[in-house]
Amino acid sequence: AVHEELGPGSDEFFLGSFYRGLAETWIKKLSTMRANLVRFASCQTQWLRLAPLLRGGALPTGPSLTNLQKGDAIFQTLANEMAAAPQTRTCLEDVLGSCGDASNGHRIEQASKYFSEALRFIKADLEDLRRRCVRLLLLEDEELLLLWGSPALSVEQQEVIVSNSLPRLFPGCTKWSFARRGSAGGEKVRRLKSSNSELSRGGTGERRTVR
């Protein structure tokens, strides 16, 4: 609106040309910032989802990896600039762009494009994985992507992801547990290896099942 009412019974107050121009400039700035913020949030969602694939033990190859690396480089730069901004206003204006400056908006769009392209190629890779291991057909794309990227996450996060995937991969099996880490877990593994050796030699070692 170009005017605002001051209250009941009062005359209407019209903005002069200077204040009207100032208001319109800020409307444009805020509109640009909002558009870039929405794009940044969308880009962040893709980055958080695909970033583990860049740091895991089973990296994608070809165009998948190339696009992931390009998108990751742009997004890391944007995120670092945003984190380094000392004030919210500086962050919004410098990182998310202001009126007449679309460079950051363009960078965000480029990063989002690279991540989308990477995801397209990666999903084709998932189909190849499924052809080599039919059991993976039991997992949706989202679950398989999460499982594929899990080696780059903390051990605790890996265990959660694997625990959630196993019942889908092996229907009917509902109870799973991980071998304990540390000396106790190592001793358990050593006992298992010893037992297997006895069995392979025709010994009478009792067969063990590790859950």
Short mmCIF file of C-alpha atoms in Angstrom, two decimals:
data_model
loop_
_atom_site.label_atom_id
_atom_site.label_comp_id
_atom_site.label_asym_id
_atom_site.label_seq_id
_atom_site.Cartn_x
_atom_site.Cartn_y
_atom_site.Cartn_z
CA ALA A 1 0.00 0.00 0.00
CA VAL A 2 1.21 3.54 -0.72
CA HIS A 3 -0.60 5.00 2.28
CA GLU A 4 -1.58 3.96 5.77
CA GLU A 5 -4.38 5.10 8.03
CA LEU A 6 -3.28 6.62 11.31
CA GLY A 7 -6.42 5.61 13.18
CA PRO A 8 -10.17 6.05 13.38
CA GLY A 9 -11.30 9.51 12.31
CA SER A 10 -7.88 10.60 11.08
CA ASP A 11 -6.98 11.78 7.62
CA GLU A 12 -5.14 9.41 5.32
CA PHE A 13 -1.37 9.84 5.31
CA PHE A 14 0.25 9.50 1.89
CA LEU A 15 3.91 8.61 1.48
CA GLY A 16 5.98 11.18 -0.34
CA SER A 17 7.97 10.18 -3.42
CA PHE A 18 11.21 9.74 -1.43
CA TYR A 19 9.69 7.42 1.17
CA ARG A 20 7.67 5.60 -1.46
CA GLY A 21 10.85 4.93 -3.45
CA LEU A 22 12.62 3.80 -0.27
CA ALA A 23 9.78 1.43 0.58
CA GLU A 24 9.70 0.00 -2.93
CA THR A 25 13.48 -0.52 -2.87
CA TRP A 26 13.24 -2.45 0.40
CA ILE A 27 10.33 -4.47 -0.94
CA LYS A 28 12.52 -5.51 -3.88
CA LYS A 29 15.46 -6.25 -1.58
CA LEU A 30 13.39 -8.36 0.79
CA SER A 31 11.73 -10.16 -2.12
CA THR A 32 15.15 -11.03 -3.58
CA MET A 33 16.47 -12.15 -0.19
CA ARG A 34 13.40 -14.31 0.39
CA ALA A 35 13.70 -15.96 -3.03
CA ASN A 36 17.40 -16.67 -2.44
CA LEU A 37 16.71 -17.95 1.06
CA VAL A 38 14.11 -20.40 -0.27
CA ARG A 39 16.59 -21.59 -2.91
CA PHE A 40 19.35 -21.84 -0.30
CA ALA A 41 17.13 -23.95 1.98
CA SER A 42 16.24 -26.25 -0.92
CA CYS A 43 19.91 -26.50 -1.87
CA GLN A 44 20.83 -27.24 1.75
CA THR A 45 18.34 -30.11 1.86
CA GLN A 46 19.94 -31.70 -1.20
CA TRP A 47 23.43 -31.08 0.12
CA LEU A 48 22.72 -32.67 3.52
CA ARG A 49 21.25 -35.67 1.76
CA LEU A 50 24.10 -36.22 -0.69
CA ALA A 51 27.13 -34.92 1.24
CA PRO A 52 27.86 -38.32 2.90
CA LEU A 53 28.35 -39.84 -0.55
CA LEU A 54 31.33 -37.51 -1.05
CA ARG A 55 33.03 -38.79 2.08
CA GLY A 56 32.06 -42.44 2.20
CA GLY A 57 33.98 -45.53 1.26
CA ALA A 58 31.91 -46.28 -1.87
CA LEU A 59 32.06 -43.06 -3.88
CA PRO A 60 29.88 -42.62 -6.95
CA THR A 61 31.79 -42.23 -10.21
CA GLY A 62 31.65 -40.29 -13.46
CA PRO A 63 29.12 -37.44 -13.81
CA SER A 64 27.66 -38.26 -10.39
CA LEU A 65 30.89 -37.49 -8.58
CA THR A 66 31.78 -34.51 -10.80
CA ASN A 67 28.47 -32.78 -10.17
CA LEU A 68 28.56 -33.61 -6.48
CA GLN A 69 31.98 -32.03 -6.14
CA LYS A 70 30.94 -28.89 -8.05
CA GLY A 71 27.76 -28.44 -6.03
CA ASP A 72 29.61 -29.16 -2.79
CA ALA A 73 32.27 -26.52 -3.54
CA ILE A 74 29.69 -23.82 -4.23
CA PHE A 75 27.52 -24.69 -1.25
CA GLN A 76 30.46 -24.89 1.14
CA THR A 77 31.54 -21.40 0.05
CA LEU A 78 28.05 -19.99 0.52
CA ALA A 79 27.65 -21.66 3.90
CA ASN A 80 31.02 -20.36 5.09
CA GLU A 81 30.15 -16.83 3.98
CA MET A 82 26.86 -17.04 5.81
CA ALA A 83 28.51 -18.37 8.97
CA ALA A 84 31.15 -15.63 8.85
CA ALA A 85 28.62 -12.78 8.56
CA PRO A 86 28.80 -10.87 11.87
CA GLN A 87 25.24 -9.57 11.73
CA THR A 88 21.96 -10.90 10.44
CA ARG A 89 21.52 -7.89 8.16
CA THR A 90 25.00 -8.35 6.69
CA CYS A 91 24.29 -12.03 6.21
CA LEU A 92 21.03 -11.38 4.40
CA GLU A 93 22.32 -8.59 2.20
CA ASP A 94 25.77 -9.96 1.35
CA VAL A 95 25.06 -13.68 1.17
CA LEU A 96 21.46 -13.85 0.04
CA GLY A 97 21.79 -10.88 -2.28
CA SER A 98 20.16 -7.49 -2.47
CA CYS A 99 18.34 -5.47 -5.10
CA GLY A 100 20.33 -5.34 -8.32
CA ASP A 101 22.83 -8.02 -7.26
CA ALA A 102 21.86 -11.52 -8.32
CA SER A 103 25.32 -13.10 -8.16
CA ASN A 104 24.65 -15.10 -4.99
CA GLY A 105 21.22 -16.13 -6.19
CA HIS A 106 22.90 -17.44 -9.35
CA ARG A 107 25.47 -19.37 -7.32
CA ILE A 108 22.73 -20.95 -5.23
CA GLU A 109 20.86 -21.96 -8.38
CA GLN A 110 24.05 -23.43 -9.83
CA ALA A 111 24.72 -25.50 -6.71
CA SER A 112 21.14 -26.74 -6.68
CA LYS A 113 21.41 -27.64 -10.37
CA TYR A 114 24.62 -29.62 -9.79
CA PHE A 115 23.06 -31.53 -6.88
CA SER A 116 19.94 -32.31 -8.94
CA GLU A 117 22.05 -33.57 -11.85
CA ALA A 118 24.18 -35.65 -9.48
CA LEU A 119 21.07 -37.19 -7.96
CA ARG A 120 19.76 -38.10 -11.41
CA PHE A 121 22.97 -39.96 -12.27
CA ILE A 122 23.21 -41.53 -8.81
CA LYS A 123 19.70 -42.96 -9.10
CA ALA A 124 20.81 -44.63 -12.33
CA ASP A 125 23.75 -46.05 -10.35
CA LEU A 126 21.28 -47.38 -7.78
CA GLU A 127 19.52 -49.37 -10.49
CA ASP A 128 22.85 -50.95 -11.41
CA LEU A 129 23.46 -51.79 -7.74
CA ARG A 130 20.07 -53.49 -7.59
CA ARG A 131 20.85 -55.59 -10.66
CA ARG A 132 23.96 -56.88 -8.88
CA CYS A 133 22.19 -57.43 -5.56
CA VAL A 134 18.50 -58.18 -6.05
CA ARG A 135 17.78 -57.89 -2.32
CA LEU A 136 18.39 -54.14 -2.64
CA LEU A 137 15.14 -53.97 -4.62
CA LEU A 138 13.41 -54.16 -1.26
CA LEU A 139 14.70 -50.67 -0.37
CA GLU A 140 13.28 -47.44 -1.75
CA ASP A 141 15.66 -45.00 -3.44
CA GLU A 142 15.77 -42.75 -0.37
CA GLU A 143 16.64 -45.66 1.93
CA LEU A 144 19.30 -47.01 -0.41
CA LEU A 145 20.90 -43.56 -0.81
CA LEU A 146 21.02 -43.21 2.97
CA LEU A 147 22.55 -46.67 3.36
CA TRP A 148 25.10 -46.01 0.60
CA GLY A 149 26.28 -42.78 2.17
CA SER A 150 26.25 -44.04 5.76
CA PRO A 151 29.96 -45.06 5.94
CA ALA A 152 30.88 -41.36 6.07
CA LEU A 153 28.74 -40.80 9.17
CA SER A 154 29.52 -41.51 12.80
CA VAL A 155 29.37 -45.12 14.01
CA GLU A 156 26.22 -44.37 15.99
CA GLN A 157 24.49 -42.92 12.93
CA GLN A 158 25.60 -45.88 10.83
CA GLU A 159 24.10 -48.31 13.33
CA VAL A 160 20.76 -46.50 13.27
CA ILE A 161 20.64 -46.52 9.46
CA VAL A 162 21.66 -50.18 9.18
CA SER A 163 19.23 -51.20 11.94
CA ASN A 164 16.41 -49.49 10.05
CA SER A 165 17.40 -51.13 6.75
CA LEU A 166 17.94 -54.73 7.87
CA PRO A 167 14.27 -55.59 8.57
CA ARG A 168 13.43 -54.43 5.04
CA LEU A 169 16.31 -56.37 3.47
CA PHE A 170 15.51 -59.52 5.45
CA PRO A 171 11.73 -59.69 6.02
CA GLY A 172 10.76 -61.77 9.03
CA CYS A 173 13.92 -60.99 10.99
CA THR A 174 13.02 -58.41 13.61
CA LYS A 175 15.84 -58.60 16.16
CA TRP A 176 19.27 -57.24 15.34
CA SER A 177 22.25 -56.24 17.44
CA PHE A 178 25.80 -55.12 16.76
CA ALA A 179 28.94 -56.76 18.14
CA ARG A 180 30.35 -54.68 20.95
CA ARG A 181 33.28 -52.50 20.09
CA GLY A 182 36.49 -52.56 22.10
CA SER A 183 38.27 -55.40 23.86
CA ALA A 184 35.12 -57.36 24.67
CA GLY A 185 33.98 -57.24 21.05
CA GLY A 186 37.45 -58.25 19.86
CA GLU A 187 37.44 -61.23 22.22
CA LYS A 188 34.04 -62.25 20.90
CA VAL A 189 35.34 -62.15 17.32
CA ARG A 190 38.44 -64.15 18.30
CA ARG A 191 36.27 -66.82 19.93
CA LEU A 192 34.12 -66.99 16.82
CA LYS A 193 37.17 -67.37 14.55
CA SER A 194 38.55 -70.10 16.80
CA SER A 195 35.25 -71.94 16.72
CA ASN A 196 35.06 -71.69 12.92
CA SER A 197 38.62 -73.03 12.63
CA GLU A 198 37.70 -76.06 14.73
CA LEU A 199 34.67 -76.71 12.55
CA SER A 200 36.72 -76.43 9.36
CA ARG A 201 39.16 -79.00 10.78
CA GLY A 202 36.32 -81.33 11.65
CA GLY A 203 36.48 -80.47 15.33
CA THR A 204 33.61 -80.63 17.77
CA GLY A 205 33.37 -76.92 18.45
CA GLU A 206 29.82 -75.80 19.01
CA ARG A 207 28.35 -73.75 16.18
CA ARG A 208 27.70 -70.17 17.21
CA THR A 209 25.24 -67.66 15.87
CA VAL A 210 26.07 -63.99 16.19
CA ARG A 211 23.14 -61.67 16.32
#
